[in-house]
CSV table of C-alpha atoms in Angstrom, one decimal:
chain,number,residue,atom,x,y,z
A,1,MET,CA,11.5,-29.4,205.3
A,2,ILE,CA,9.2,-32.2,204.4
A,3,LYS,CA,10.6,-34.9,202.1
A,4,TYR,CA,9.0,-37.6,200.2
A,5,SER,CA,8.9,-40.6,202.6
A,6,ASN,CA,9.7,-44.2,201.4
A,7,GLN,CA,7.3,-45.4,204.1
A,8,TYR,CA,4.5,-43.7,202.3
A,9,TYR,CA,4.6,-46.2,199.4
A,10,PHE,CA,5.0,-49.0,202.0
A,11,HIS,CA,1.6,-48.1,203.5
A,12,VAL,CA,0.1,-47.9,200.0
A,13,ILE,CA,1.4,-51.5,199.3
A,14,ILE,CA,0.1,-52.8,202.6
A,15,LEU,CA,-3.4,-51.3,201.8
A,16,ILE,CA,-3.5,-53.0,198.4
A,17,LEU,CA,-2.3,-56.3,199.9
A,18,HIS,CA,-5.1,-56.2,202.4
A,19,PHE,CA,-7.8,-55.4,199.8
A,20,PRO,CA,-10.0,-58.5,200.3
A,21,THR,CA,-9.7,-60.8,197.3
A,22,TYR,CA,-13.2,-62.2,197.8
A,23,SER,CA,-14.7,-58.7,197.4
A,24,ILE,CA,-13.8,-58.7,193.7
A,25,SER,CA,-16.6,-61.2,193.1
A,26,SER,CA,-19.1,-59.4,195.3
A,27,TYR,CA,-19.0,-55.9,193.7
A,28,PRO,CA,-20.3,-54.9,190.3
A,29,ASN,CA,-17.3,-54.7,188.0
A,30,ARG,CA,-17.7,-51.1,187.1
A,31,ASN,CA,-18.0,-50.0,190.7
A,32,LEU,CA,-15.0,-52.1,191.6
A,33,SER,CA,-12.9,-50.5,188.9
A,34,TRP,CA,-13.8,-47.0,190.1
A,35,VAL,CA,-13.3,-47.8,193.8
A,36,LEU,CA,-9.8,-49.1,193.1
A,37,VAL,CA,-8.9,-46.2,190.8
A,38,LEU,CA,-10.2,-43.5,193.2
A,39,CYS,CA,-8.4,-45.0,196.2
A,40,VAL,CA,-5.1,-45.6,194.5
A,41,THR,CA,-5.1,-42.3,192.5
A,42,GLY,CA,-5.9,-40.4,195.7
A,43,LEU,CA,-2.9,-42.1,197.5
A,44,ILE,CA,-0.6,-41.3,194.6
A,45,GLY,CA,-1.8,-37.7,194.5
A,46,PHE,CA,-1.4,-37.3,198.3
A,47,GLY,CA,2.2,-38.5,198.0
A,48,ALA,CA,2.9,-36.2,195.0
A,49,VAL,CA,1.8,-33.2,197.0
A,50,HIS,CA,4.2,-34.0,199.8
A,51,SER,CA,7.0,-34.6,197.4
A,52,THR,CA,6.9,-30.9,196.3
A,53,TYR,CA,8.5,-29.7,199.6
A,54,GLY,CA,12.0,-31.1,199.0
A,55,HIS,CA,13.6,-28.5,196.8
A,56,ALA,CA,16.7,-26.3,196.7
A,57,PHE,CA,16.6,-24.9,200.2
A,58,VAL,CA,19.3,-22.8,202.0
A,59,THR,CA,21.5,-25.0,204.1
A,60,ASN,CA,24.1,-22.5,205.1
A,61,SER,CA,25.3,-19.0,204.5
A,62,VAL,CA,28.1,-16.5,205.3
A,63,PRO,CA,27.2,-14.4,207.2
A,64,SER,CA,24.7,-16.9,208.7
A,65,GLN,CA,21.1,-16.2,209.5
A,66,SER,CA,20.6,-13.5,212.2
A,67,GLN,CA,24.4,-13.2,212.7
A,68,SER,CA,25.9,-9.9,214.0
A,69,ILE,CA,29.4,-9.2,212.5
A,70,SER,CA,31.8,-6.5,213.5
A,71,MET,CA,33.0,-5.6,210.0
A,72,SER,CA,31.5,-5.4,206.5
A,73,PRO,CA,31.9,-8.6,204.5
A,74,LYS,CA,33.4,-8.5,201.1
A,75,GLN,CA,30.8,-10.9,199.7
A,76,ILE,CA,27.7,-12.9,200.7
A,77,ASP,CA,27.9,-16.7,200.2
A,78,VAL,CA,24.7,-18.9,200.2
A,79,TYR,CA,24.7,-22.7,200.1
A,80,PHE,CA,21.7,-24.8,198.9
A,81,SER,CA,20.6,-28.4,199.3
A,82,GLU,CA,20.6,-29.0,195.5
A,83,PRO,CA,22.5,-27.6,192.5
A,84,VAL,CA,20.8,-24.5,191.2
A,85,ASP,CA,20.7,-23.0,187.7
A,86,LEU,CA,22.4,-19.6,187.9
A,87,ARG,CA,20.7,-18.3,184.8
A,88,TYR,CA,17.3,-18.4,186.4
A,89,SER,CA,18.3,-17.7,190.0
A,90,SER,CA,18.9,-14.4,192.0
A,91,LEU,CA,20.8,-13.4,195.1
A,92,LYS,CA,20.2,-9.9,196.4
A,93,VAL,CA,21.3,-7.9,199.4
A,94,LEU,CA,19.0,-5.2,200.6
A,95,ASP,CA,19.4,-2.5,203.3
A,96,SER,CA,16.9,-1.6,205.9
A,97,ASN,CA,15.1,0.6,203.4
A,98,GLY,CA,14.7,-2.2,200.9
A,99,LYS,CA,17.4,-0.7,198.6
A,100,GLN,CA,19.6,-3.3,196.8
A,101,VAL,CA,23.2,-2.7,197.8
A,102,ASP,CA,25.1,-5.6,196.3
A,103,LEU,CA,27.3,-5.2,193.2
A,104,GLY,CA,25.0,-7.3,191.1
A,105,LYS,CA,27.3,-10.0,189.7
A,106,VAL,CA,26.2,-13.4,191.0
A,107,ASN,CA,28.4,-16.4,190.6
A,108,TYR,CA,28.8,-19.9,191.8
A,109,LYS,CA,31.1,-20.4,194.7
A,110,GLY,CA,34.1,-21.8,192.8
A,111,SER,CA,32.9,-25.0,191.0
A,112,ASP,CA,30.1,-25.7,193.5
A,113,GLU,CA,26.8,-25.4,191.7
A,114,SER,CA,25.0,-25.8,195.0
A,115,SER,CA,26.1,-22.3,196.1
A,116,MET,CA,26.0,-18.7,195.0
A,117,GLU,CA,28.0,-15.6,195.9
A,118,VAL,CA,27.7,-11.9,195.3
A,119,SER,CA,30.1,-9.2,196.1
A,120,VAL,CA,29.1,-6.2,198.2
A,121,PRO,CA,30.7,-2.7,198.8
A,122,VAL,CA,31.7,-1.7,202.3
A,123,LEU,CA,28.5,-1.9,204.2
A,124,LYS,CA,27.6,0.7,206.8
A,125,ASP,CA,26.5,-0.3,210.2
A,126,GLY,CA,22.9,-1.6,210.0
A,127,THR,CA,20.7,-4.5,209.3
A,128,TYR,CA,20.6,-6.2,205.9
A,129,THR,CA,18.4,-8.8,204.2
A,130,VAL,CA,19.7,-11.5,201.9
A,131,SER,CA,17.0,-12.6,199.5
A,132,THR,CA,17.3,-15.6,197.2
A,133,SER,CA,15.2,-17.1,194.5
A,134,VAL,CA,16.7,-20.2,192.9
A,135,LEU,CA,15.8,-22.7,190.2
A,136,SER,CA,16.7,-26.3,191.1
A,137,GLN,CA,18.7,-28.1,188.4
A,138,ILE,CA,17.2,-31.4,189.8
A,139,ASP,CA,13.4,-31.0,189.8
A,140,GLY,CA,13.0,-27.6,188.1
A,141,HIS,CA,11.2,-26.0,191.0
A,142,VAL,CA,11.7,-22.4,192.1
A,143,THR,CA,12.4,-21.8,195.9
A,144,ASP,CA,12.5,-18.5,197.7
A,145,ASN,CA,14.3,-17.7,200.9
A,146,ALA,CA,15.3,-14.6,202.9
A,147,PHE,CA,17.4,-14.0,206.1
A,148,VAL,CA,18.8,-11.0,207.9
A,149,PHE,CA,22.2,-10.1,209.4
A,150,ALA,CA,23.7,-7.1,211.2
A,151,VAL,CA,26.9,-5.1,210.6
A,152,GLY,CA,28.9,-3.2,213.2
A,153,GLN,CA,27.0,-1.7,216.2
A,154,ALA,CA,23.6,-2.4,214.7
A,155,VAL,CA,21.4,-4.7,216.8
A,156,LEU,CA,18.9,-7.0,215.2
A,157,PRO,CA,15.4,-6.0,216.5
A,158,THR,CA,13.8,-8.8,218.5
A,159,ASN,CA,10.7,-8.7,216.3
A,160,VAL,CA,12.8,-9.2,213.1
A,161,THR,CA,12.6,-12.8,212.0
A,162,SER,CA,14.0,-14.4,208.9
A,163,THR,CA,11.6,-15.7,206.2
A,164,GLY,CA,11.8,-19.4,206.0
A,165,PRO,CA,12.3,-21.3,202.7
A,166,SER,CA,9.2,-21.6,200.5
A,167,SER,CA,8.7,-23.3,197.2
A,168,THR,CA,7.0,-21.2,194.6
A,169,LEU,CA,4.2,-23.5,193.6
A,170,TYR,CA,2.8,-22.8,190.2
A,171,LEU,CA,-0.4,-24.8,190.3
A,172,PRO,CA,-0.8,-25.6,186.5
A,173,GLU,CA,2.8,-27.0,186.5
A,174,ALA,CA,2.2,-29.1,189.6
A,175,LEU,CA,-1.0,-30.4,188.0
A,176,ALA,CA,0.8,-31.2,184.8
A,177,ARG,CA,3.3,-33.3,186.6
A,178,PHE,CA,0.8,-35.7,188.2
A,179,PRO,CA,-0.5,-37.4,185.0
A,180,THR,CA,2.9,-38.4,183.8
A,181,LEU,CA,3.7,-40.0,187.2
A,182,LEU,CA,0.3,-41.8,187.0
A,183,ALA,CA,0.8,-43.0,183.4
A,184,GLN,CA,4.3,-44.4,184.0
A,185,VAL,CA,3.0,-46.4,187.0
A,186,MET,CA,0.1,-47.7,184.8
A,187,ILE,CA,2.5,-48.9,182.1
A,188,VAL,CA,5.1,-50.6,184.3
A,189,GLY,CA,2.6,-52.2,186.6
A,190,ALA,CA,0.5,-53.5,183.7
A,191,ALA,CA,3.5,-54.9,181.9
A,192,PHE,CA,4.7,-56.7,185.0
A,193,ALA,CA,1.2,-58.1,185.8
A,194,ASN,CA,0.7,-59.3,182.2
A,195,LEU,CA,4.0,-61.2,182.3
A,196,TRP,CA,4.0,-62.6,185.8
A,197,VAL,CA,0.4,-62.7,187.0
A,198,TRP,CA,-1.9,-63.2,184.0
A,199,GLY,CA,0.8,-65.1,182.0
A,200,PRO,CA,1.3,-68.0,184.5
A,201,LEU,CA,-2.4,-68.0,185.4
A,202,SER,CA,-3.5,-68.4,181.8
A,203,ASN,CA,-1.2,-71.5,181.5
A,204,ILE,CA,-2.7,-73.4,184.4
A,205,SER,CA,-3.8,-76.7,182.9
A,206,ALA,CA,-7.1,-76.8,184.9
A,207,LEU,CA,-8.1,-73.3,183.6
A,208,THR,CA,-6.5,-73.3,180.1
A,209,GLY,CA,-9.6,-74.3,178.3
A,210,SER,CA,-11.8,-71.7,180.0
A,211,ILE,CA,-9.3,-68.9,179.8
A,212,SER,CA,-8.2,-69.4,176.2
A,213,GLU,CA,-11.4,-67.7,175.0
A,214,ILE,CA,-10.6,-64.4,176.6
A,215,LYS,CA,-6.8,-64.3,176.1
A,216,LYS,CA,-7.1,-62.4,172.9
A,217,ASN,CA,-9.6,-60.0,174.4
A,218,VAL,CA,-7.3,-59.3,177.3
A,219,SER,CA,-4.4,-58.6,175.0
A,220,LYS,CA,-6.5,-56.2,172.8
A,221,ASN,CA,-7.7,-54.4,175.9
A,222,LEU,CA,-4.1,-54.1,177.1
A,223,ALA,CA,-3.1,-52.6,173.8
A,224,ILE,CA,-5.8,-49.9,174.2
A,225,TYR,CA,-4.7,-49.4,177.8
A,226,TYR,CA,-1.1,-48.8,176.7
A,227,VAL,CA,-2.2,-46.4,174.0
A,228,ILE,CA,-4.2,-44.3,176.5
A,229,ALA,CA,-1.3,-44.3,179.0
A,230,SER,CA,1.2,-43.2,176.4
A,231,ILE,CA,-1.0,-40.4,175.2
A,232,ILE,CA,-1.3,-39.2,178.8
A,233,LEU,CA,2.5,-39.4,179.1
A,234,ILE,CA,3.1,-37.3,175.9
A,235,SER,CA,0.5,-34.7,176.7
A,236,SER,CA,1.7,-34.3,180.3
A,237,ASN,CA,5.4,-33.9,179.1
A,238,PHE,CA,4.4,-31.1,176.8
A,239,ALA,CA,2.3,-29.5,179.5
A,240,ILE,CA,5.2,-29.6,181.9
A,241,LEU,CA,7.5,-28.0,179.4
A,242,TYR,CA,5.0,-25.2,178.6
A,243,PHE,CA,4.2,-24.4,182.3
A,244,GLN,CA,7.8,-24.7,183.3
A,245,ALA,CA,8.7,-21.9,180.8
A,246,ILE,CA,6.0,-19.7,182.3
A,247,SER,CA,7.2,-20.6,185.8
A,248,ILE,CA,10.7,-19.3,185.2
A,249,ASN,CA,9.7,-16.6,182.8
A,250,ALA,CA,11.6,-18.0,179.9
A,251,SER,CA,11.0,-19.5,176.5
A,252,ILE,CA,10.5,-23.2,175.8
A,253,ILE,CA,13.8,-23.3,174.1
A,254,ASP,CA,15.4,-21.9,177.3
A,255,VAL,CA,13.8,-24.6,179.4
A,256,LEU,CA,15.1,-27.3,177.0
A,257,GLY,CA,18.6,-25.9,177.7
A,258,THR,CA,18.3,-26.7,181.4
A,259,LYS,CA,19.3,-30.0,183.0
A,260,PHE,CA,15.6,-30.6,183.9
A,261,GLY,CA,14.7,-29.8,180.3
A,262,THR,CA,17.2,-32.3,179.1
A,263,VAL,CA,15.7,-35.1,181.2
A,264,LEU,CA,12.2,-34.0,180.0
A,265,VAL,CA,13.3,-34.4,176.4
A,266,GLU,CA,14.6,-37.9,177.2
A,267,ARG,CA,11.2,-38.8,178.9
A,268,SER,CA,9.4,-37.5,175.8
A,269,VAL,CA,11.4,-39.6,173.5
A,270,ILE,CA,10.7,-42.7,175.6
A,271,SER,CA,7.0,-41.8,175.7
A,272,PHE,CA,6.8,-41.6,171.9
A,273,ILE,CA,8.5,-45.0,171.7
A,274,ILE,CA,5.9,-46.5,174.0
A,275,PHE,CA,3.1,-44.8,172.0
A,276,GLY,CA,4.5,-46.1,168.8
A,277,LEU,CA,4.8,-49.7,170.0
A,278,SER,CA,1.3,-49.5,171.6
A,279,LEU,CA,-0.2,-48.2,168.4
A,280,TYR,CA,1.5,-50.8,166.4
A,281,GLU,CA,0.1,-53.6,168.6
A,282,TYR,CA,-3.4,-52.1,168.5
A,283,ARG,CA,-3.2,-52.0,164.7
A,284,GLN,CA,-2.2,-55.7,164.7
A,285,PHE,CA,-5.3,-56.5,166.7
A,286,ARG,CA,-7.4,-54.7,164.2
A,287,LYS,CA,-5.9,-56.8,161.4
A,288,ASN,CA,-5.9,-60.1,163.2
A,289,GLU,CA,-8.4,-60.8,165.9
A,290,PHE,CA,-6.3,-63.7,167.2
A,291,HIS,CA,-3.1,-61.6,167.6
A,292,MET,CA,-1.7,-61.6,171.1
A,293,PHE,CA,1.2,-60.0,172.9
A,294,SER,CA,4.3,-62.1,172.8
A,295,ARG,CA,6.6,-62.4,175.9
A,296,LEU,CA,9.3,-60.5,174.0
A,297,GLU,CA,6.9,-57.6,173.3
A,298,SER,CA,5.8,-57.5,176.9
A,299,PHE,CA,9.3,-57.6,178.1
A,300,GLY,CA,10.2,-54.8,175.7
A,301,ILE,CA,7.4,-52.5,177.0
A,302,LEU,CA,8.4,-53.4,180.6
A,303,ILE,CA,12.0,-52.5,180.0
A,304,ILE,CA,11.1,-49.2,178.3
A,305,GLY,CA,8.7,-48.4,181.2
A,306,ILE,CA,11.5,-49.1,183.7
A,307,THR,CA,13.8,-46.8,181.8
A,308,LEU,CA,11.1,-44.1,182.1
A,309,LEU,CA,11.0,-44.7,185.9
A,310,ALA,CA,14.8,-44.3,186.0
A,311,THR,CA,14.5,-40.8,184.5
A,312,THR,CA,12.0,-39.9,187.3
A,313,SER,CA,14.8,-40.8,189.8
A,314,LEU,CA,17.2,-38.5,187.9
A,315,ILE,CA,14.9,-35.5,188.7
A,316,GLY,CA,13.9,-36.8,192.1
A,317,HIS,CA,15.3,-35.5,195.4
A,318,GLY,CA,17.5,-38.5,195.8
A,319,ALA,CA,19.5,-37.0,192.9
A,320,SER,CA,20.2,-33.8,194.9
A,321,SER,CA,23.0,-35.5,196.8
A,322,GLN,CA,24.7,-36.4,193.5
A,323,GLN,CA,25.4,-39.8,194.9
A,324,VAL,CA,24.4,-43.2,193.3
A,325,ALA,CA,22.9,-44.9,196.4
A,326,PRO,CA,20.0,-42.4,197.0
A,327,ILE,CA,19.1,-42.5,193.3
A,328,ILE,CA,19.1,-46.3,193.3
A,329,MET,CA,16.9,-46.3,196.5
A,330,ASP,CA,14.5,-43.9,195.0
A,331,PHE,CA,14.3,-46.0,191.8
A,332,VAL,CA,13.7,-49.2,193.7
A,333,HIS,CA,10.8,-47.8,195.7
A,334,ASN,CA,9.3,-46.2,192.6
A,335,LEU,CA,9.5,-49.6,190.8
A,336,THR,CA,8.0,-51.4,193.8
A,337,ALA,CA,5.1,-48.9,194.0
A,338,SER,CA,4.6,-49.1,190.2
A,339,ILE,CA,4.3,-52.9,190.2
A,340,TRP,CA,1.6,-52.9,192.9
A,341,ILE,CA,-0.3,-49.8,192.0
A,342,GLY,CA,0.0,-50.3,188.2
A,343,GLY,CA,-1.0,-53.9,188.7
A,344,THR,CA,-4.2,-52.8,190.4
A,345,PHE,CA,-5.0,-50.6,187.4
A,346,TYR,CA,-4.3,-53.6,185.2
A,347,LEU,CA,-6.8,-55.7,187.1
A,348,ALA,CA,-9.4,-52.9,187.2
A,349,PHE,CA,-9.3,-51.9,183.5
A,350,VAL,CA,-7.8,-54.8,181.5
A,351,LEU,CA,-8.3,-58.2,183.1
A,352,VAL,CA,-11.4,-58.1,185.4
A,353,PRO,CA,-13.7,-56.5,182.7
A,354,LYS,CA,-12.9,-59.2,180.2
A,355,LEU,CA,-13.3,-61.9,182.8
A,356,LYS,CA,-16.8,-60.6,183.6
A,357,GLU,CA,-17.8,-60.4,179.9
A,358,SER,CA,-16.6,-63.9,179.2
A,359,LYS,CA,-18.9,-67.0,179.0
A,360,MET,CA,-16.6,-68.8,181.4
A,361,ASP,CA,-18.4,-70.9,184.1
A,362,TYR,CA,-19.1,-68.9,187.2
A,363,HIS,CA,-17.0,-71.2,189.4
A,364,TYR,CA,-14.0,-70.8,187.1
A,365,LYS,CA,-14.5,-67.0,187.3
A,366,ILE,CA,-14.4,-67.1,191.1
A,367,SER,CA,-11.4,-69.4,191.1
A,368,THR,CA,-9.5,-67.1,188.7
A,369,LEU,CA,-10.3,-64.0,190.6
A,370,SER,CA,-9.4,-65.7,193.9
A,371,ILE,CA,-6.0,-66.5,192.5
A,372,LEU,CA,-5.5,-63.0,191.3
């Protein structure tokens, strides 16, 4: 099983850190923007693809995989790496002819929602296949698995192998998830960069006179940037909801009743709040050309964006252990990646374009970009 590696984001950060500062002034602004975006987006996308392999896989079973038992079991128990939603999961026992022989009633094993059990009648000597298809409560993905066991004098043929776990990848749903990850990175990174990169830089006494002319333009550009990112968030959330319903063959209302659906609703509410604030700021710029983001407003958007990141960790694979430490670790590395990658988007689409358009002296431009 391939899991999302924390080292992946580390390599992304190192790559961004080693991007030559002096090259900013040597490339045309439009080309620079697209080079940065293509590189960073590709890296995020590559990581997102790898993250789809850490779902609710079988970790243990009774009988175990390829086991030969002398007597018929009373029930089949299967244990998973994550809690599963029983309403949209199945556990079947098939004989050698493919006929379902279990008694049909599937339950959790006691109070353990990471397990399922199904009763079986007295099984004749022979080989049997246990087939599972489960919906993870954590990330909302469906995972299939199958294994065989033998009863009595039956011998498992040497050419019979168990089917390893596989995630049922529904491409539209997978594609719908990517924009929301990208948009939240854009928001958090831009808010952080605006507060602690552009903010201090714009207050440097030697540059204040030259930078003051573009402050309002940067703020207006940032408002538009936030509006676009929040629209991406909202659209992606609705797309995820729609395709998730198709993926599990249920209605949208049913999806909202799952734990994954509950987190998705929370994310949607946060997304609408960001959209509302962004639209309000943009309207203020339309009314007053000298309006600028206050530190309080920037802090507010940053905190809301960080809250959005927290919901991502709640449906991440760190949450599968149901322990606090892995969730915190996942949140910290998401936050770190968002600051660097989102900061790069901020430079490419908000700050650098306005620096280029300004009438600032060329040497001041170079100095400003070098500091960035």
